[in-house]
Amino acid sequence: MKTGMICGTIGLAALTLVACGKSDLSSLDTSDGVAAAPEMSGSTQKIKIVGSSTVSPFATTVAERFGATSGFSTPIVETTGTGGGFKAFCQGLGPDQPSISNASRPIKASETALCASNGVTEITPVEIGYDGIVVANSKNGPDFDITKTQLYLALAKDIPDGAGGFQPNPYKSWHDVDAGLPDEPIQVFGPPPTSGTRDAFVELGMEHGAESLPALDALKASDKKAFQVRAHTIRTDGAWIDAGENDTAIIQQLVKSPTAIGVLGYSFLEQNGDRVKGAQLAGVPATFENIASGDYGLSRIMYFYVKDQNLTLVPGLIDYIEAFTSDSAFGPDGYLVEKGLIPLTDEDRDAQRAVAESLKAAASN
């Protein structure tokens, strides 16, 4: 499963935060200019981490243990979504900028370009484990066994009209999409456009579902960009509801609305199994084993990205990276498994520790 999912190394950088009593991004300049040089005297530097809501629980757990046992300050972990994390991460160099960006997808070319325009030219991804994107609903709701094609037909803004064109999505209920699905209104709580979970859902789920339809398969062959627009654009008529970057908010909405479904990371399903249940995807349950094996069709690798140029600027940064990539953390018996992390293979974990060692060597030069 891992082959083909791994983002190539883009470099690495780490960055320190001057705490000054703040733990949010309210003062971050999100313009495209390079950040001004930070004031460093008389302040306590902390590792600042931004990004994916899916990776955030794992990063927070590592950060808390790291702060309690390492002698360094506890890193600040801010949930901004993958896209928002890269935007903040790419603003410039220095201890007042994020050092690490958590991500539930690989960095995009446009994000790499933004980083480069602000002097962030050395970035390295570290893979931490697998996650599944699950379709879930309340324990009190109907059972779902759904395919990627059905997800596309239910959630795409426009679908084939059967006459060579496209029409606004007419479906109001799941039963309208397929007679075998529950006769309940299509109401889906999901992540916003800045979320890596949403990016992965439309790419791994809706796009693959669209490919199974002859009209869209032909469009892909003739105009790949037009196909992606049709496959990735989610309807805006109220059937899909952006529920924010934090998947916990989706869980809360599902408990309140038993007939609704939500799109979220597997770890949140695992942590809330007393309140929500996962749908089967083409007959395959969303389980730890099925995601790890690749049998579950909405699986992905999770990452964090580091600024190499700041490795020597942030006390404890390389130590945090080593702590995260230790077997006691992300190994098969590590404490992150209890949080829902699905570990990499032994070989792949060894490869990520080698990445950490190369960063340590670079920082010491």
GROMACS .gro file of C-alpha atoms in nm:
model
  365
    1MET     CA    1   0.000   0.000   0.000
    2LYS     CA    2   0.283   0.233   0.078
    3THR     CA    3   0.429   0.234  -0.272
    4GLY     CA    4   0.296   0.528  -0.468
    5MET     CA    5   0.159   0.707  -0.161
    6ILE     CA    6   0.487   0.846  -0.040
    7CYS     CA    7   0.571   1.206  -0.111
    8GLY     CA    8   0.932   1.250  -0.219
    9THR     CA    9   1.161   1.431   0.017
   10ILE     CA   10   1.139   1.803  -0.034
   11GLY     CA   11   1.397   1.898   0.227
   12LEU     CA   12   1.356   1.982   0.598
   13ALA     CA   13   1.336   2.276   0.823
   14ALA     CA   14   1.259   2.350   1.180
   15LEU     CA   15   1.145   2.668   1.332
   16THR     CA   16   1.118   2.813   1.679
   17LEU     CA   17   0.844   3.018   1.834
   18VAL     CA   18   0.906   3.308   2.069
   19ALA     CA   19   0.626   3.226   2.309
   20CYS     CA   20   0.559   3.570   2.461
   21GLY     CA   21   0.252   3.419   2.627
   22LYS     CA   22   0.074   3.343   2.297
   23SER     CA   23  -0.023   3.001   2.165
   24ASP     CA   24  -0.231   3.091   1.861
   25LEU     CA   25  -0.177   3.234   1.516
   26SER     CA   26  -0.368   3.557   1.576
   27SER     CA   27  -0.057   3.766   1.523
   28LEU     CA   28   0.071   3.573   1.220
   29ASP     CA   29   0.125   3.781   0.909
   30THR     CA   30  -0.038   3.575   0.635
   31SER     CA   31   0.076   3.800   0.355
   32ASP     CA   32   0.318   3.665   0.101
   33GLY     CA   33   0.609   3.871   0.228
   34VAL     CA   34   0.906   3.731   0.417
   35ALA     CA   35   0.864   3.759   0.792
   36ALA     CA   36   1.074   4.015   0.976
   37ALA     CA   37   1.365   3.894   1.186
   38PRO     CA   38   1.238   3.787   1.530
   39GLU     CA   39   1.327   3.946   1.860
   40MET     CA   40   1.499   3.669   2.057
   41SER     CA   41   1.640   3.826   2.372
   42GLY     CA   42   1.469   3.760   2.703
   43SER     CA   43   1.211   3.514   2.563
   44THR     CA   44   1.154   3.140   2.592
   45GLN     CA   45   1.164   2.961   2.261
   46LYS     CA   46   0.917   2.681   2.193
   47ILE     CA   47   0.866   2.449   1.900
   48LYS     CA   48   0.558   2.571   1.716
   49ILE     CA   49   0.354   2.315   1.524
   50VAL     CA   50   0.056   2.378   1.293
   51GLY     CA   51  -0.155   2.180   1.048
   52SER     CA   52  -0.381   1.880   1.012
   53SER     CA   53  -0.663   1.814   1.257
   54THR     CA   54  -0.616   1.442   1.192
   55VAL     CA   55  -0.248   1.447   1.288
   56SER     CA   56  -0.299   1.694   1.573
   57PRO     CA   57  -0.403   1.440   1.841
   58PHE     CA   58  -0.087   1.239   1.776
   59ALA     CA   59   0.135   1.547   1.772
   60THR     CA   60  -0.025   1.678   2.091
   61THR     CA   61   0.033   1.348   2.269
   62VAL     CA   62   0.400   1.343   2.166
   63ALA     CA   63   0.439   1.711   2.260
   64GLU     CA   64   0.295   1.661   2.607
   65ARG     CA   65   0.519   1.363   2.680
   66PHE     CA   66   0.815   1.544   2.532
   67GLY     CA   67   0.757   1.849   2.751
   68ALA     CA   68   0.719   1.632   3.062
   69THR     CA   69   1.030   1.419   3.011
   70SER     CA   70   1.284   1.594   2.788
   71GLY     CA   71   1.378   1.908   2.980
   72PHE     CA   72   1.256   2.122   2.689
   73SER     CA   73   0.941   2.332   2.683
   74THR     CA   74   0.623   2.161   2.565
   75PRO     CA   75   0.574   2.236   2.194
   76ILE     CA   76   0.267   2.438   2.095
   77VAL     CA   77   0.035   2.244   1.862
   78GLU     CA   78  -0.217   2.450   1.665
   79THR     CA   79  -0.495   2.285   1.460
   80THR     CA   80  -0.530   2.482   1.136
   81GLY     CA   81  -0.604   2.210   0.880
   82THR     CA   82  -0.341   2.083   0.638
   83GLY     CA   83  -0.381   2.369   0.390
   84GLY     CA   84  -0.389   2.635   0.660
   85GLY     CA   85  -0.086   2.475   0.822
   86PHE     CA   86   0.123   2.492   0.508
   87LYS     CA   87   0.019   2.855   0.454
   88ALA     CA   88   0.144   2.944   0.803
   89PHE     CA   89   0.451   2.720   0.776
   90CYS     CA   90   0.557   2.882   0.449
   91GLN     CA   91   0.554   3.243   0.570
   92GLY     CA   92   0.925   3.258   0.646
   93LEU     CA   93   1.213   3.158   0.869
   94GLY     CA   94   1.284   3.237   1.231
   95PRO     CA   95   1.177   3.135   1.580
   96ASP     CA   96   0.845   3.321   1.562
   97GLN     CA   97   0.722   3.100   1.276
   98PRO     CA   98   0.593   2.739   1.285
   99SER     CA   99   0.870   2.481   1.283
  100ILE     CA  100   0.659   2.184   1.182
  101SER     CA  101   0.346   2.145   0.970
  102ASN     CA  102   0.135   1.834   1.030
  103ALA     CA  103  -0.026   1.705   0.712
  104SER     CA  104  -0.276   1.440   0.609
  105ARG     CA  105  -0.163   1.467   0.246
  106PRO     CA  106   0.163   1.550   0.064
  107ILE     CA  107   0.253   1.915   0.018
  108LYS     CA  108   0.130   2.066  -0.310
  109ALA     CA  109   0.353   2.229  -0.571
  110SER     CA  110   0.182   2.562  -0.507
  111GLU     CA  111   0.262   2.535  -0.136
  112THR     CA  112   0.624   2.449  -0.206
  113ALA     CA  113   0.639   2.757  -0.429
  114LEU     CA  114   0.493   2.974  -0.151
  115CYS     CA  115   0.757   2.844   0.088
  116ALA     CA  116   1.035   2.915  -0.162
  117SER     CA  117   0.909   3.268  -0.222
  118ASN     CA  118   0.954   3.336   0.150
  119GLY     CA  119   1.296   3.175   0.179
  120VAL     CA  120   1.178   2.837   0.308
  121THR     CA  121   1.370   2.623   0.062
  122GLU     CA  122   1.461   2.312   0.260
  123ILE     CA  123   1.167   2.100   0.375
  124THR     CA  124   1.160   1.730   0.463
  125PRO     CA  125   0.850   1.515   0.511
  126VAL     CA  126   0.846   1.253   0.785
  127GLU     CA  127   0.586   0.979   0.753
  128ILE     CA  128   0.424   0.881   1.083
  129GLY     CA  129   0.164   0.617   0.999
  130TYR     CA  130  -0.156   0.533   0.814
  131ASP     CA  131  -0.505   0.669   0.856
  132GLY     CA  132  -0.837   0.580   0.700
  133ILE     CA  133  -1.101   0.829   0.592
  134VAL     CA  134  -1.427   0.692   0.721
  135VAL     CA  135  -1.792   0.755   0.654
  136ALA     CA  136  -1.961   0.739   0.994
  137ASN     CA  137  -2.295   0.802   1.156
  138SER     CA  138  -2.465   0.784   1.493
  139LYS     CA  139  -2.493   0.451   1.671
  140ASN     CA  140  -2.868   0.516   1.656
  141GLY     CA  141  -2.867   0.571   1.280
  142PRO     CA  142  -2.910   0.328   0.989
  143ASP     CA  143  -2.631   0.097   0.875
  144PHE     CA  144  -2.447   0.200   0.559
  145ASP     CA  145  -2.257  -0.011   0.307
  146ILE     CA  146  -2.161   0.234   0.035
  147THR     CA  147  -1.937   0.242  -0.272
  148LYS     CA  148  -1.716   0.519  -0.405
  149THR     CA  149  -1.945   0.556  -0.707
  150GLN     CA  150  -2.243   0.611  -0.477
  151LEU     CA  151  -2.047   0.868  -0.278
  152TYR     CA  152  -1.968   1.055  -0.598
  153LEU     CA  153  -2.329   1.047  -0.717
  154ALA     CA  154  -2.456   1.166  -0.380
  155LEU     CA  155  -2.207   1.447  -0.324
  156ALA     CA  156  -2.084   1.583  -0.659
  157LYS     CA  157  -2.219   1.925  -0.753
  158ASP     CA  158  -2.297   1.813  -1.110
  159ILE     CA  159  -2.340   1.459  -1.238
  160PRO     CA  160  -2.388   1.309  -1.587
  161ASP     CA  161  -2.736   1.367  -1.730
  162GLY     CA  162  -2.734   1.056  -1.949
  163ALA     CA  163  -2.741   1.263  -2.269
  164GLY     CA  164  -2.374   1.356  -2.295
  165GLY     CA  165  -2.387   1.652  -2.059
  166PHE     CA  166  -2.407   1.731  -1.689
  167GLN     CA  167  -2.687   1.841  -1.461
  168PRO     CA  168  -2.707   1.983  -1.108
  169ASN     CA  169  -2.719   1.695  -0.863
  170PRO     CA  170  -3.089   1.600  -0.833
  171TYR     CA  171  -3.059   1.344  -0.554
  172LYS     CA  172  -3.224   1.428  -0.223
  173SER     CA  173  -3.200   1.096  -0.040
  174TRP     CA  174  -2.955   0.806  -0.032
  175HIS     CA  175  -3.236   0.585  -0.164
  176ASP     CA  176  -3.253   0.811  -0.472
  177VAL     CA  177  -2.887   0.730  -0.542
  178ASP     CA  178  -2.936   0.355  -0.501
  179ALA     CA  179  -3.239   0.156  -0.389
  180GLY     CA  180  -3.015  -0.048  -0.157
  181LEU     CA  181  -2.920   0.256   0.051
  182PRO     CA  182  -3.125   0.390   0.346
  183ASP     CA  183  -3.424   0.608   0.265
  184GLU     CA  184  -3.281   0.906   0.451
  185PRO     CA  185  -3.196   1.260   0.336
  186ILE     CA  186  -2.843   1.318   0.208
  187GLN     CA  187  -2.689   1.524   0.486
  188VAL     CA  188  -2.311   1.499   0.523
  189PHE     CA  189  -2.097   1.681   0.777
  190GLY     CA  190  -1.741   1.706   0.649
  191PRO     CA  191  -1.419   1.904   0.661
  192PRO     CA  192  -1.375   2.238   0.478
  193PRO     CA  193  -1.169   2.296   0.161
  194THR     CA  194  -0.852   2.374   0.363
  195SER     CA  195  -0.854   2.025   0.514
  196GLY     CA  196  -0.624   1.748   0.400
  197THR     CA  197  -0.895   1.501   0.493
  198ARG     CA  198  -1.126   1.664   0.239
  199ASP     CA  199  -0.851   1.667  -0.025
  200ALA     CA  200  -0.790   1.298   0.030
  201PHE     CA  201  -1.163   1.216   0.036
  202VAL     CA  202  -1.231   1.377  -0.302
  203GLU     CA  203  -0.918   1.225  -0.456
  204LEU     CA  204  -0.938   0.872  -0.314
  205GLY     CA  205  -1.316   0.852  -0.291
  206MET     CA  206  -1.510   1.075  -0.526
  207GLU     CA  207  -1.254   1.077  -0.809
  208HIS     CA  208  -1.225   0.699  -0.809
  209GLY     CA  209  -1.603   0.674  -0.795
  210ALA     CA  210  -1.638   0.910  -1.091
  211GLU     CA  211  -1.397   0.699  -1.297
  212SER     CA  212  -1.644   0.410  -1.287
  213LEU     CA  213  -1.903   0.610  -1.484
  214PRO     CA  214  -1.858   0.592  -1.865
  215ALA     CA  215  -1.922   0.965  -1.923
  216LEU     CA  216  -1.657   1.068  -1.672
  217ASP     CA  217  -1.411   0.802  -1.777
  218ALA     CA  218  -1.434   0.942  -2.132
  219LEU     CA  219  -1.393   1.297  -2.001
  220LYS     CA  220  -1.079   1.195  -1.814
  221ALA     CA  221  -0.932   1.054  -2.133
  222SER     CA  222  -1.005   1.371  -2.331
  223ASP     CA  223  -0.958   1.648  -2.071
  224LYS     CA  224  -0.804   1.550  -1.739
  225LYS     CA  225  -0.843   1.895  -1.582
  226ALA     CA  226  -1.211   1.913  -1.669
  227PHE     CA  227  -1.254   1.563  -1.528
  228GLN     CA  228  -1.094   1.664  -1.198
  229VAL     CA  229  -1.323   1.964  -1.168
  230ARG     CA  230  -1.628   1.742  -1.219
  231ALA     CA  231  -1.497   1.472  -0.986
  232HIS     CA  232  -1.374   1.697  -0.704
  233THR     CA  233  -1.641   1.968  -0.682
  234ILE     CA  234  -1.877   1.901  -0.392
  235ARG     CA  235  -2.237   2.020  -0.407
  236THR     CA  236  -2.323   2.348  -0.236
  237ASP     CA  237  -2.700   2.310  -0.197
  238GLY     CA  238  -2.686   2.210   0.170
  239ALA     CA  239  -2.637   1.835   0.131
  240TRP     CA  240  -2.269   1.877   0.234
  241ILE     CA  241  -2.206   2.092   0.541
  242ASP     CA  242  -1.856   2.217   0.626
  243ALA     CA  243  -1.819   2.136   0.995
  244GLY     CA  244  -1.480   2.295   1.064
  245GLU     CA  245  -1.125   2.166   1.087
  246ASN     CA  246  -1.176   1.967   1.408
  247ASP     CA  247  -1.329   1.624   1.352
  248THR     CA  248  -1.463   1.633   1.708
  249ALA     CA  249  -1.719   1.887   1.585
  250ILE     CA  250  -1.834   1.635   1.323
  251ILE     CA  251  -1.879   1.371   1.593
  252GLN     CA  252  -2.094   1.611   1.791
  253GLN     CA  253  -2.312   1.686   1.488
  254LEU     CA  254  -2.363   1.316   1.419
  255VAL     CA  255  -2.480   1.253   1.774
  256LYS     CA  256  -2.733   1.535   1.735
  257SER     CA  257  -2.846   1.419   1.387
  258PRO     CA  258  -2.880   1.038   1.380
  259THR     CA  259  -2.975   1.024   1.010
  260ALA     CA  260  -2.674   1.233   0.899
  261ILE     CA  261  -2.333   1.095   0.810
  262GLY     CA  262  -1.988   1.242   0.854
  263VAL     CA  263  -1.652   1.222   0.680
  264LEU     CA  264  -1.363   1.203   0.928
  265GLY     CA  265  -1.034   1.038   1.014
  266TYR     CA  266  -1.033   0.681   1.146
  267SER     CA  267  -0.867   0.782   1.472
  268PHE     CA  268  -1.174   0.991   1.563
  269LEU     CA  269  -1.401   0.693   1.494
  270GLU     CA  270  -1.176   0.478   1.711
  271GLN     CA  271  -1.186   0.727   1.999
  272ASN     CA  272  -1.566   0.773   1.978
  273GLY     CA  273  -1.683   0.418   1.912
  274ASP     CA  274  -1.939   0.444   2.191
  275ARG     CA  275  -2.124   0.720   2.001
  276VAL     CA  276  -2.068   0.663   1.629
  277LYS     CA  277  -2.017   0.372   1.390
  278GLY     CA  278  -1.834   0.342   1.060
  279ALA     CA  279  -1.994   0.250   0.729
  280GLN     CA  280  -1.860  -0.034   0.522
  281LEU     CA  281  -1.695   0.068   0.197
  282ALA     CA  282  -1.797  -0.179  -0.074
  283GLY     CA  283  -1.842  -0.444   0.193
  284VAL     CA  284  -1.514  -0.373   0.373
  285PRO     CA  285  -1.537  -0.242   0.731
  286ALA     CA  286  -1.318   0.049   0.840
  287THR     CA  287  -1.094  -0.141   1.082
  288PHE     CA  288  -0.734  -0.109   1.195
  289GLU     CA  289  -0.642  -0.427   1.008
  290ASN     CA  290  -0.818  -0.336   0.683
  291ILE     CA  291  -0.660   0.009   0.671
  292ALA     CA  292  -0.312  -0.126   0.749
  293SER     CA  293  -0.342  -0.394   0.481
  294GLY     CA  294  -0.481  -0.158   0.216
  295ASP     CA  295  -0.805  -0.355   0.181
  296TYR     CA  296  -1.003  -0.051   0.293
  297GLY     CA  297  -1.023   0.181  -0.007
  298LEU     CA  298  -0.988   0.518   0.168
  299SER     CA  299  -0.644   0.483   0.328
  300ARG     CA  300  -0.361   0.737   0.332
  301ILE     CA  301  -0.024   0.817   0.487
  302MET     CA  302   0.007   1.095   0.746
  303TYR     CA  303   0.311   1.324   0.772
  304PHE     CA  304   0.477   1.609   0.947
  305TYR     CA  305   0.702   1.851   0.757
  306VAL     CA  306   1.004   2.023   0.910
  307LYS     CA  307   1.208   2.329   0.810
  308ASP     CA  308   1.572   2.222   0.784
  309GLN     CA  309   1.695   2.580   0.792
  310ASN     CA  310   1.571   2.623   1.148
  311LEU     CA  311   1.710   2.304   1.299
  312THR     CA  312   1.981   2.497   1.479
  313LEU     CA  313   1.748   2.778   1.585
  314VAL     CA  314   1.493   2.589   1.793
  315PRO     CA  315   1.604   2.414   2.111
  316GLY     CA  316   1.478   2.056   2.122
  317LEU     CA  317   1.346   2.042   1.768
  318ILE     CA  318   1.555   1.746   1.659
  319ASP     CA  319   1.483   1.579   1.992
  320TYR     CA  320   1.109   1.611   1.927
  321ILE     CA  321   1.153   1.454   1.583
  322GLU     CA  322   1.347   1.165   1.738
  323ALA     CA  323   1.081   1.122   2.007
  324PHE     CA  324   0.802   1.105   1.748
  325THR     CA  325   0.988   0.849   1.535
  326SER     CA  326   1.082   0.622   1.825
  327ASP     CA  327   0.918   0.281   1.841
  328SER     CA  328   0.785   0.370   2.186
  329ALA     CA  329   0.573   0.637   2.010
  330PHE     CA  330   0.486   0.532   1.653
  331GLY     CA  331   0.576   0.163   1.669
  332PRO     CA  332   0.323  -0.124   1.672
  333ASP     CA  333   0.321  -0.125   2.053
  334GLY     CA  334   0.373   0.250   2.090
  335TYR     CA  335   0.155   0.485   2.287
  336LEU     CA  336   0.020   0.650   1.968
  337VAL     CA  337  -0.152   0.327   1.867
  338GLU     CA  338  -0.382   0.382   2.165
  339LYS     CA  339  -0.481   0.711   2.001
  340GLY     CA  340  -0.577   0.539   1.675
  341LEU     CA  341  -0.249   0.557   1.480
  342ILE     CA  342  -0.201   0.270   1.236
  343PRO     CA  343   0.174   0.201   1.229
  344LEU     CA  344   0.398   0.186   0.926
  345THR     CA  345   0.570  -0.142   0.847
  346ASP     CA  346   0.897  -0.222   1.026
  347GLU     CA  347   1.090  -0.136   0.710
  348ASP     CA  348   0.913   0.194   0.663
  349ARG     CA  349   0.959   0.296   1.026
  350ASP     CA  350   1.330   0.225   0.991
  351ALA     CA  351   1.335   0.450   0.684
  352GLN     CA  352   1.173   0.735   0.877
  353ARG     CA  353   1.420   0.698   1.162
  354ALA     CA  354   1.695   0.724   0.904
  355VAL     CA  355   1.538   1.053   0.791
  356ALA     CA  356   1.546   1.172   1.151
  357GLU     CA  357   1.911   1.072   1.183
  358SER     CA  358   2.001   1.261   0.866
  359LEU     CA  359   1.835   1.570   1.007
  360LYS     CA  360   2.026   1.531   1.331
  361ALA     CA  361   2.350   1.506   1.138
  362ALA     CA  362   2.262   1.817   0.937
  363ALA     CA  363   2.179   2.009   1.254
  364SER     CA  364   2.513   1.923   1.411
  365ASN     CA  365   2.719   2.047   1.116
   0.00000   0.00000   0.00000
